[in-house]
Amino acid sequence: MHEEQHDFSQGSIPRNILSLALPMTAAQLINILYNIVDRMYIGRIPGEGRLALTGLGLCLPIISILIGFANLCGSGGGPLCSIHRGRGDREEAQKVMGNSFTLLLLFGTALTVLCLLFRRPILYLFGASDVTYPYANDYLTIYLLGTLFVMIGLGMNPFINAQGFGRVGMGTVALGAVVNIVLDPVFIFLLGMGVKGAALATVLSQGCSAAWVLLFLTGKRTELRLRLSDLRLQRTRVGRILGLGSSGFAMSLTNSLVQVLCNATLKIYGGDLYVGVMTVINSIREVISMPIQGITQGCQPVLSFNYGAGRPERVRQGVRFTAAVTMVYSIVVWVVTLAVPGFLIRIFNDDPLLLADGVPAFRIYFATFAFMSFQFIGQSVFVALGRSRSAVFFSLLRKAFIVAPLTVLLPLFGLGVNGVFLAEPISNVVGGLACVLTMYCTVYRHLDAVR
C-alpha cells in the first residue's frame, strides 16, 4: 500500500498538506475524544463526580509537563528528519530518529521516578485540598506508571508523519482511543475502580499506541527504520533536536504553569468549584483547537521537506494555504462555541452550580478564541524551518509573559475569578498577532535568503 505521499517536492502543495493534515486532524480529534470520554465518565461517578473531575484537573499540569518532554524530542526531531530527507541525507535522518528515541527513554524513566517520589507536595502546590487530593493522587499514581508509553507513543509518532505515513500516524492515536473508550466504563463502573479505573484504562491504551509505533518503525514498510546503531547519542545532533523541540516543550511547560496558577488563584477567589469550571473549559478548548493543531502540524513535514530541498515558492504556498484553512475554521468554531456554552458544559457535568458559574466564565475565556490560530500558524512555520529561537520565544511570550502575570494581577484589581479567565483572551490577541506578524516579516518575505 503506497498511496501515501512521501516526496513532498512533487505534486500539489494543498494536496500534500491535506494528505497529512486530515489524518492528523482525525487523530487529534480521536485523541481528544477519548480524553473527553474519560472526563465525562469521571464527572458522572455517583456522588463524587464534581470532586473527581476537580481532582483530575489538578493532574493536568503534570500531564502537560510529561507531554512537553515527548514534544521536546518529537517536535524537534521530526522536522529535522524531514529537512534531511528533503536534502537526500537519509542516513542522518535515521540517526536523528534514533537519538530522539534514546532521549525519550531517558526522559521517561527519570520523570516516572521523580513524579512518583514527589507527587504529594506537587499536587498540593498545584492547588489540591484535603478533599480533592485523594482523587488526584489515585489518578496520577497509576498514570505515571505509563510515562514511557506516553514518551514513545507521542514522541515517535512525528517520525511516522515526517515520512508521509499520515494514516499510520492516525492509527497510533486511533488504537489508543478505541482501547481507552472500551476499557473506561469497565474499570470505572463495572469493576468499581473510580478514578483509578480511568487512569488504568489510559495507561493500557497508551501502551497499545506505543507498541503500534515501534512495530511500524522497526518494520519493512517504513522508509526510515529504527536501528540499534542509531541510538547512541551524539552531542551536536542532540543539541539540534532539543533546540528545535524546545518550542513544543516550552508551550507544554507554560501551559502547565498557567494551569497551576489558574487552579491556585481560582481556589483562593472561588474555591474548588471554579477549579472544576476551569477543568471543563480546558477540555472544551482542547476539542475545538485540535483541528487547528492538526492542520498546522500536518503542514510541517511538507514545509520542512521543501525547505530542505531548496523550493522556497512551495514553502510560501504551503504557508498561505495553512493560514487560510486555519483562519476559516477558527472563525466558524469561535462563533458556534460562544453561542452554546451551556450545552457544552453539560457534556461533562450538569451540576447547577457548575453551570451557573461556568457559562459566564466560558464566554470571557473564549472571547477572542479566533486570534489564537495566529499563534499556531506562526509557530508551525518557525518549527518547520528550524527557526528554534523564534519558536521558543513566541511559545513563552503568550503564556509565560502574558497569561501567567495577568492571571495573578487581574484578580488583585477587583476582577476576582473573572480576572483569571480574562487573561486568556488578552493573550490571544497580543501574542497571536505578534507571532504571525513576526513570521511574515522575518521569514515568509525572505525565504530565498534564509535557507
Coordinates of C-alpha atoms in Angstrom, one line a residue:
M1 CA 0.0 0.0 0.0
H2 CA 1.9 3.0 -1.3
E3 CA -0.8 5.6 -2.0
E4 CA 0.6 8.0 0.7
Q5 CA 2.8 10.8 -0.5
H6 CA 6.5 10.6 0.6
D7 CA 8.2 13.1 -1.8
F8 CA 6.7 16.5 -0.9
S9 CA 8.6 18.3 -3.6
Q10 CA 6.2 16.9 -6.2
G11 CA 2.5 17.4 -6.7
S12 CA 0.0 19.9 -5.3
I13 CA 1.1 21.6 -2.1
P14 CA -2.5 21.7 -0.7
R15 CA -2.9 18.0 -1.5
N16 CA 0.4 17.2 0.1
I17 CA -0.6 19.1 3.3
L18 CA -4.1 17.6 3.4
S19 CA -2.7 14.1 2.9
L20 CA -1.1 14.6 6.3
A21 CA -3.3 17.1 7.9
L22 CA -6.6 15.3 7.5
P23 CA -5.4 12.0 9.1
M24 CA -3.5 14.1 11.8
T25 CA -6.7 16.1 12.5
A26 CA -8.7 13.0 12.7
A27 CA -6.1 11.5 15.0
Q28 CA -6.2 14.7 17.2
L29 CA -10.0 14.5 17.4
I30 CA -10.0 10.9 18.2
N31 CA -7.3 11.6 20.9
I32 CA -9.4 14.3 22.4
L33 CA -12.5 12.2 22.1
Y34 CA -11.1 9.6 24.5
N35 CA -9.8 12.3 26.8
I36 CA -13.3 13.8 26.9
V37 CA -14.9 10.4 27.4
D38 CA -12.5 9.9 30.3
R39 CA -13.6 13.1 31.9
M40 CA -17.3 12.5 31.1
Y41 CA -17.2 9.2 32.9
I42 CA -15.2 10.7 35.8
G43 CA -17.6 13.6 36.1
R44 CA -20.5 11.2 36.4
I45 CA -19.2 8.9 39.1
P46 CA -22.2 8.6 41.5
G47 CA -21.9 11.0 44.4
E48 CA -18.3 12.0 43.6
G49 CA -18.4 13.4 40.1
R50 CA -17.6 17.0 40.6
L51 CA -14.8 16.4 43.1
A52 CA -13.3 13.6 41.0
L53 CA -13.3 15.9 38.0
T54 CA -11.6 18.6 40.0
G55 CA -9.0 16.0 41.1
L56 CA -8.3 15.2 37.5
G57 CA -7.9 18.9 36.7
L58 CA -5.2 19.1 39.3
C59 CA -3.3 16.3 37.4
L60 CA -3.5 18.1 34.1
P61 CA -0.5 20.4 34.6
I62 CA 1.7 17.3 35.4
I63 CA 0.4 15.5 32.4
S64 CA 1.2 18.6 30.3
I65 CA 4.8 18.5 31.6
L66 CA 5.1 14.8 30.5
I67 CA 3.7 15.6 27.1
G68 CA 6.1 18.5 26.9
F69 CA 9.1 16.2 27.2
A70 CA 7.6 14.0 24.5
N71 CA 7.3 17.1 22.3
L72 CA 10.8 18.1 23.1
C73 CA 12.1 15.1 21.2
G74 CA 9.2 14.6 18.7
S75 CA 8.6 18.1 17.5
G76 CA 12.4 18.7 17.4
G77 CA 13.5 15.5 15.7
G78 CA 10.5 15.3 13.3
P79 CA 11.1 18.5 11.4
L80 CA 14.9 17.8 11.3
C81 CA 14.2 14.4 9.9
S82 CA 12.1 15.9 7.2
I83 CA 14.7 18.6 6.3
H84 CA 17.4 15.9 5.9
R85 CA 15.0 13.8 3.8
G86 CA 14.5 16.8 1.6
R87 CA 18.2 17.2 1.2
G88 CA 18.6 13.5 0.3
D89 CA 20.5 12.7 3.5
R90 CA 18.7 9.6 4.6
E91 CA 21.4 8.3 6.9
E92 CA 21.3 11.5 9.1
A93 CA 17.5 11.4 9.1
Q94 CA 17.7 7.9 10.6
K95 CA 20.3 9.0 13.2
V96 CA 18.1 11.9 14.2
M97 CA 15.2 9.5 14.8
G98 CA 17.4 7.0 16.8
N99 CA 18.8 9.8 19.0
S100 CA 15.3 11.1 19.6
F101 CA 14.2 7.6 20.7
T102 CA 17.1 7.3 23.2
L103 CA 16.2 10.7 24.7
L104 CA 12.6 9.7 25.1
L105 CA 13.6 6.6 27.1
L106 CA 15.9 8.6 29.3
F107 CA 13.4 11.4 30.0
G108 CA 10.5 8.9 30.5
T109 CA 12.5 6.9 33.1
A110 CA 13.6 10.0 35.1
L111 CA 10.2 11.6 35.1
T112 CA 8.5 8.5 36.3
V113 CA 10.8 8.2 39.3
L114 CA 10.7 11.9 40.2
C115 CA 7.0 12.4 39.9
L116 CA 6.2 9.3 41.9
L117 CA 8.5 10.4 44.7
F118 CA 7.2 14.0 44.9
R119 CA 3.6 13.7 43.8
R120 CA 2.1 14.7 47.1
P121 CA 3.9 18.1 47.5
I122 CA 3.5 18.7 43.8
L123 CA -0.3 18.2 43.9
Y124 CA -0.7 20.5 46.9
L125 CA 1.5 23.1 45.3
F126 CA -0.7 22.9 42.2
G127 CA -3.9 23.6 44.1
A128 CA -5.1 20.4 45.8
S129 CA -7.1 20.5 49.0
D130 CA -7.6 17.7 51.6
V131 CA -10.9 17.0 49.8
T132 CA -9.6 16.7 46.3
Y133 CA -6.1 15.3 46.9
P134 CA -7.2 11.6 47.2
Y135 CA -8.8 11.7 43.8
A136 CA -5.8 13.4 42.2
N137 CA -3.4 11.0 43.8
D138 CA -5.3 7.9 42.8
Y139 CA -5.4 9.0 39.2
L140 CA -1.8 10.3 39.0
T141 CA -0.1 7.4 40.7
I142 CA -1.4 4.9 38.1
Y143 CA -1.0 7.3 35.2
L144 CA 2.7 7.8 35.9
L145 CA 3.4 4.1 35.6
G146 CA 2.7 4.6 31.8
T147 CA 5.0 7.5 31.3
L148 CA 7.3 5.5 29.0
F149 CA 4.3 4.6 26.9
V150 CA 3.4 8.3 26.6
M151 CA 7.0 9.2 25.6
I152 CA 7.2 6.6 22.8
G153 CA 3.6 7.0 21.5
L154 CA 3.7 10.8 21.3
G155 CA 7.4 11.4 20.8
M156 CA 8.0 8.9 18.0
N157 CA 4.7 9.4 16.1
P158 CA 6.0 12.5 14.4
F159 CA 8.7 10.4 12.7
I160 CA 5.9 8.4 11.1
N161 CA 4.2 11.5 9.8
A162 CA 7.5 13.0 8.7
Q163 CA 7.8 10.2 6.2
G164 CA 4.3 10.8 4.8
F165 CA 2.5 8.0 6.5
G166 CA -0.3 10.1 7.8
R167 CA -2.8 7.2 8.0
V168 CA -0.4 5.1 10.0
G169 CA 0.2 8.1 12.4
M170 CA -3.6 8.4 12.8
G171 CA -3.7 4.7 13.6
T172 CA -1.3 5.3 16.6
V173 CA -3.9 7.5 18.2
A174 CA -7.0 5.7 17.0
L175 CA -5.8 2.4 18.5
G176 CA -5.2 4.0 21.9
A177 CA -8.6 5.8 21.7
V178 CA -10.6 2.7 21.0
V179 CA -8.9 0.8 23.8
N180 CA -9.5 3.6 26.3
I181 CA -13.1 4.1 25.3
V182 CA -13.9 0.4 25.7
L183 CA -12.0 -0.1 29.0
D184 CA -13.2 3.1 30.7
P185 CA -16.7 2.0 31.6
V186 CA -15.5 -1.4 32.5
F187 CA -12.9 -0.2 35.0
I188 CA -14.7 2.8 36.3
F189 CA -18.2 1.5 36.8
L190 CA -18.3 -2.3 36.3
L191 CA -15.3 -3.0 38.5
G192 CA -16.0 0.0 40.7
M193 CA -12.4 1.4 40.4
G194 CA -13.5 5.0 40.0
V195 CA -10.7 7.4 39.0
K196 CA -8.2 4.6 39.4
G197 CA -10.0 2.7 36.7
A198 CA -9.9 5.8 34.4
A199 CA -6.1 6.0 34.9
L200 CA -5.6 2.3 34.3
A201 CA -7.6 2.4 31.1
T202 CA -5.5 5.4 29.9
V203 CA -2.2 3.6 30.7
L204 CA -3.2 0.4 28.8
S205 CA -4.4 2.5 25.8
Q206 CA -1.1 4.4 25.7
G207 CA 0.8 1.1 25.8
C208 CA -1.1 -0.1 22.8
S209 CA -0.2 3.1 20.9
A210 CA 3.5 2.8 21.8
A211 CA 3.6 -0.8 20.6
W212 CA 2.0 0.3 17.3
V213 CA 4.6 2.9 16.8
L214 CA 7.5 0.6 17.5
L215 CA 6.2 -2.2 15.3
F216 CA 5.9 0.2 12.3
L217 CA 9.3 2.0 12.8
T218 CA 11.1 -1.3 13.1
G219 CA 9.1 -3.0 10.2
K220 CA 9.7 -3.3 6.5
R221 CA 7.2 -0.7 5.3
T222 CA 8.8 2.4 6.8
E223 CA 11.4 4.3 4.7
L224 CA 13.5 5.2 7.8
R225 CA 14.0 2.3 10.2
L226 CA 14.7 2.5 14.0
R227 CA 18.1 0.8 14.3
L228 CA 20.2 0.0 17.4
S229 CA 23.3 1.5 15.7
D230 CA 21.5 4.9 15.6
L231 CA 20.6 5.0 19.3
R232 CA 24.0 6.2 20.5
L233 CA 23.7 9.9 21.4
Q234 CA 25.8 12.4 19.6
R235 CA 26.2 15.8 21.2
T236 CA 25.7 18.1 18.2
R237 CA 22.7 16.1 17.0
V238 CA 21.1 16.1 20.4
G239 CA 21.6 19.8 20.7
R240 CA 19.8 20.4 17.4
I241 CA 16.9 18.1 18.4
L242 CA 16.5 19.7 21.8
G243 CA 17.0 23.2 20.4
L244 CA 14.2 22.9 17.8
G245 CA 12.0 20.8 20.1
S246 CA 12.3 23.4 22.9
S247 CA 9.4 25.3 21.3
G248 CA 6.9 22.5 21.8
F249 CA 8.4 21.8 25.2
A250 CA 8.1 25.5 26.2
M251 CA 4.5 25.5 25.1
S252 CA 3.6 22.5 27.2
L253 CA 5.6 23.7 30.1
T254 CA 4.0 27.2 30.0
N255 CA 0.5 25.6 29.6
S256 CA 1.3 23.6 32.8
L257 CA 2.5 26.8 34.6
V258 CA -0.7 28.6 33.6
Q259 CA -2.9 25.7 34.7
V260 CA -1.1 25.7 38.1
L261 CA -1.6 29.4 38.5
C262 CA -5.2 29.3 37.4
N263 CA -6.0 26.4 39.8
A264 CA -4.2 28.1 42.7
T265 CA -5.8 31.5 42.0
L266 CA -9.3 30.1 41.4
K267 CA -9.0 28.2 44.6
I268 CA -8.3 31.4 46.5
Y269 CA -11.0 33.5 44.9
G270 CA -13.6 30.9 44.1
G271 CA -12.9 27.6 45.8
D272 CA -12.8 24.0 44.4
L273 CA -15.9 24.7 42.2
Y274 CA -14.0 27.1 40.0
V275 CA -11.2 24.6 39.6
G276 CA -13.8 22.3 38.2
V277 CA -15.0 25.0 35.9
M278 CA -11.5 25.5 34.6
T279 CA -11.2 21.8 34.0
V280 CA -14.3 21.8 31.8
I281 CA -13.1 24.9 29.9
N282 CA -9.7 23.4 29.3
S283 CA -11.4 20.3 28.0
I284 CA -13.6 22.2 25.5
R285 CA -10.6 24.3 24.4
E286 CA -8.7 21.1 23.6
V287 CA -11.6 19.9 21.5
I288 CA -12.1 23.0 19.4
S289 CA -8.4 23.7 18.9
M290 CA -7.4 20.2 17.8
P291 CA -8.3 20.7 14.1
I292 CA -6.1 23.8 14.2
Q293 CA -3.2 21.8 15.6
G294 CA -3.9 19.0 13.0
I295 CA -3.6 21.4 10.0
T296 CA -0.6 23.3 11.4
Q297 CA 1.2 20.1 12.4
G298 CA 0.2 18.5 9.0
C299 CA 1.9 21.3 7.1
Q300 CA 5.2 20.9 9.0
P301 CA 6.7 17.9 7.2
V302 CA 5.7 19.4 3.8
L303 CA 7.3 22.8 4.6
S304 CA 10.4 21.2 6.1
F305 CA 10.9 18.8 3.2
N306 CA 10.6 21.6 0.6
Y307 CA 12.8 23.9 2.7
G308 CA 15.5 21.3 2.7
A309 CA 15.0 20.7 -1.0
G310 CA 15.5 24.4 -1.8
R311 CA 11.9 25.1 -3.0
P312 CA 11.0 28.4 -1.4
E313 CA 8.0 29.1 -3.5
R314 CA 6.4 25.8 -2.5
V315 CA 7.1 26.7 1.1
R316 CA 5.3 30.1 0.7
Q317 CA 2.4 28.3 -1.0
G318 CA 2.2 25.9 2.0
V319 CA 2.2 28.8 4.5
R320 CA -0.6 30.6 2.6
F321 CA -2.8 27.5 2.3
T322 CA -2.3 26.6 6.0
A323 CA -3.1 30.2 7.1
A324 CA -6.3 30.3 5.0
V325 CA -7.7 27.0 6.2
T326 CA -6.8 27.7 9.8
M327 CA -8.4 31.1 9.9
V328 CA -11.7 30.0 8.3
Y329 CA -12.1 27.1 10.7
S330 CA -11.2 29.2 13.8
I331 CA -13.7 31.9 13.0
V332 CA -16.6 29.5 12.4
V333 CA -15.9 27.4 15.5
W334 CA -15.5 30.6 17.6
V335 CA -19.0 31.9 16.7
V336 CA -20.6 28.5 17.2
T337 CA -18.8 27.9 20.6
L338 CA -19.9 31.2 22.1
A339 CA -23.5 30.5 21.0
V340 CA -24.0 27.3 23.1
P341 CA -21.8 27.4 26.3
G342 CA -24.4 25.7 28.5
F343 CA -24.8 22.8 26.1
L344 CA -21.0 22.2 26.0
I345 CA -20.6 22.4 29.8
R346 CA -23.4 19.8 30.3
I347 CA -21.5 17.3 28.3
F348 CA -19.2 16.9 31.4
N349 CA -21.4 17.7 34.3
D350 CA -24.9 19.1 34.7
D351 CA -24.4 20.3 38.3
P352 CA -26.5 23.6 38.6
L353 CA -23.7 25.3 40.5
L354 CA -21.1 24.4 37.8
L355 CA -23.4 25.7 35.1
A356 CA -24.2 28.9 36.9
D357 CA -20.6 29.9 37.3
G358 CA -19.3 28.1 34.2
V359 CA -21.3 29.9 31.5
P360 CA -20.1 33.5 32.2
A361 CA -16.6 32.2 32.7
F362 CA -16.8 30.4 29.4
R363 CA -17.8 33.5 27.5
I364 CA -15.0 35.5 28.9
Y365 CA -12.3 32.8 28.3
F366 CA -13.3 32.2 24.7
A367 CA -14.0 35.9 23.8
T368 CA -11.1 36.1 21.3
F369 CA -10.5 32.4 20.5
A370 CA -10.0 33.1 16.7
F371 CA -6.9 35.1 17.4
M372 CA -5.2 32.0 19.0
S373 CA -4.9 30.5 15.5
F374 CA -2.3 33.2 14.6
Q375 CA 0.0 31.7 17.3
F376 CA -0.4 28.2 15.8
I377 CA 0.3 29.4 12.2
G378 CA 3.4 31.4 13.1
Q379 CA 4.7 28.7 15.5
S380 CA 4.3 25.9 12.9
V381 CA 6.3 27.8 10.3
F382 CA 9.1 28.6 12.7
V383 CA 9.4 25.0 13.8
A384 CA 9.2 23.6 10.2
L385 CA 12.0 25.8 9.0
G386 CA 14.3 25.2 12.0
R387 CA 13.9 28.7 13.5
S388 CA 14.3 27.4 17.1
R389 CA 14.9 30.7 18.8
S390 CA 11.8 32.4 17.3
A391 CA 9.7 29.3 18.0
V392 CA 10.8 29.3 21.7
F393 CA 10.3 33.0 22.2
F394 CA 6.8 33.0 20.9
S395 CA 6.0 29.9 22.9
L396 CA 7.0 31.7 26.0
L397 CA 5.5 35.1 25.1
R398 CA 1.8 34.2 25.1
K399 CA 1.7 32.0 28.2
A400 CA 4.7 32.8 30.4
F401 CA 4.9 36.6 29.7
I402 CA 1.3 37.5 29.2
V403 CA -1.2 34.9 30.6
A404 CA 0.8 34.0 33.8
P405 CA 1.3 37.6 35.1
L406 CA -2.2 38.6 34.2
T407 CA -3.7 35.5 36.0
V408 CA -2.1 36.8 39.2
L409 CA -2.5 40.5 38.7
L410 CA -6.0 41.0 37.3
P411 CA -7.8 39.4 40.3
L412 CA -6.0 41.9 42.5
F413 CA -7.7 44.8 40.7
G414 CA -11.1 43.8 41.8
L415 CA -11.9 41.4 39.0
G416 CA -11.7 38.3 41.2
V417 CA -12.2 35.0 39.3
N418 CA -13.2 36.9 36.1
G419 CA -9.6 38.2 36.0
V420 CA -8.3 34.7 35.8
F421 CA -10.5 33.9 32.8
L422 CA -9.8 37.3 31.1
A423 CA -6.0 36.7 30.9
E424 CA -6.5 34.2 28.1
P425 CA -8.4 36.4 25.5
I426 CA -5.9 39.2 26.1
S427 CA -3.0 36.9 25.4
N428 CA -4.7 35.5 22.3
V429 CA -4.8 38.9 20.6
V430 CA -1.4 40.3 21.7
G431 CA 0.6 37.0 21.5
G432 CA -1.1 35.7 18.4
L433 CA -0.7 38.9 16.3
A434 CA 2.9 39.3 17.4
C435 CA 3.8 35.8 16.4
V436 CA 2.2 35.7 13.0
L437 CA 3.4 39.2 12.0
T438 CA 7.0 38.4 13.0
M439 CA 6.8 35.2 11.0
Y440 CA 5.6 37.1 7.9
C441 CA 8.2 39.9 8.2
T442 CA 11.2 37.9 9.1
V443 CA 10.6 34.5 7.4
Y444 CA 7.9 34.5 4.7
R445 CA 9.1 37.6 2.9
H446 CA 12.7 36.4 2.9
L447 CA 12.6 32.7 2.3
D448 CA 15.1 32.8 -0.6
A449 CA 17.7 34.4 1.8
V450 CA 17.1 32.3 5.0
R451 CA 17.8 28.8 3.7

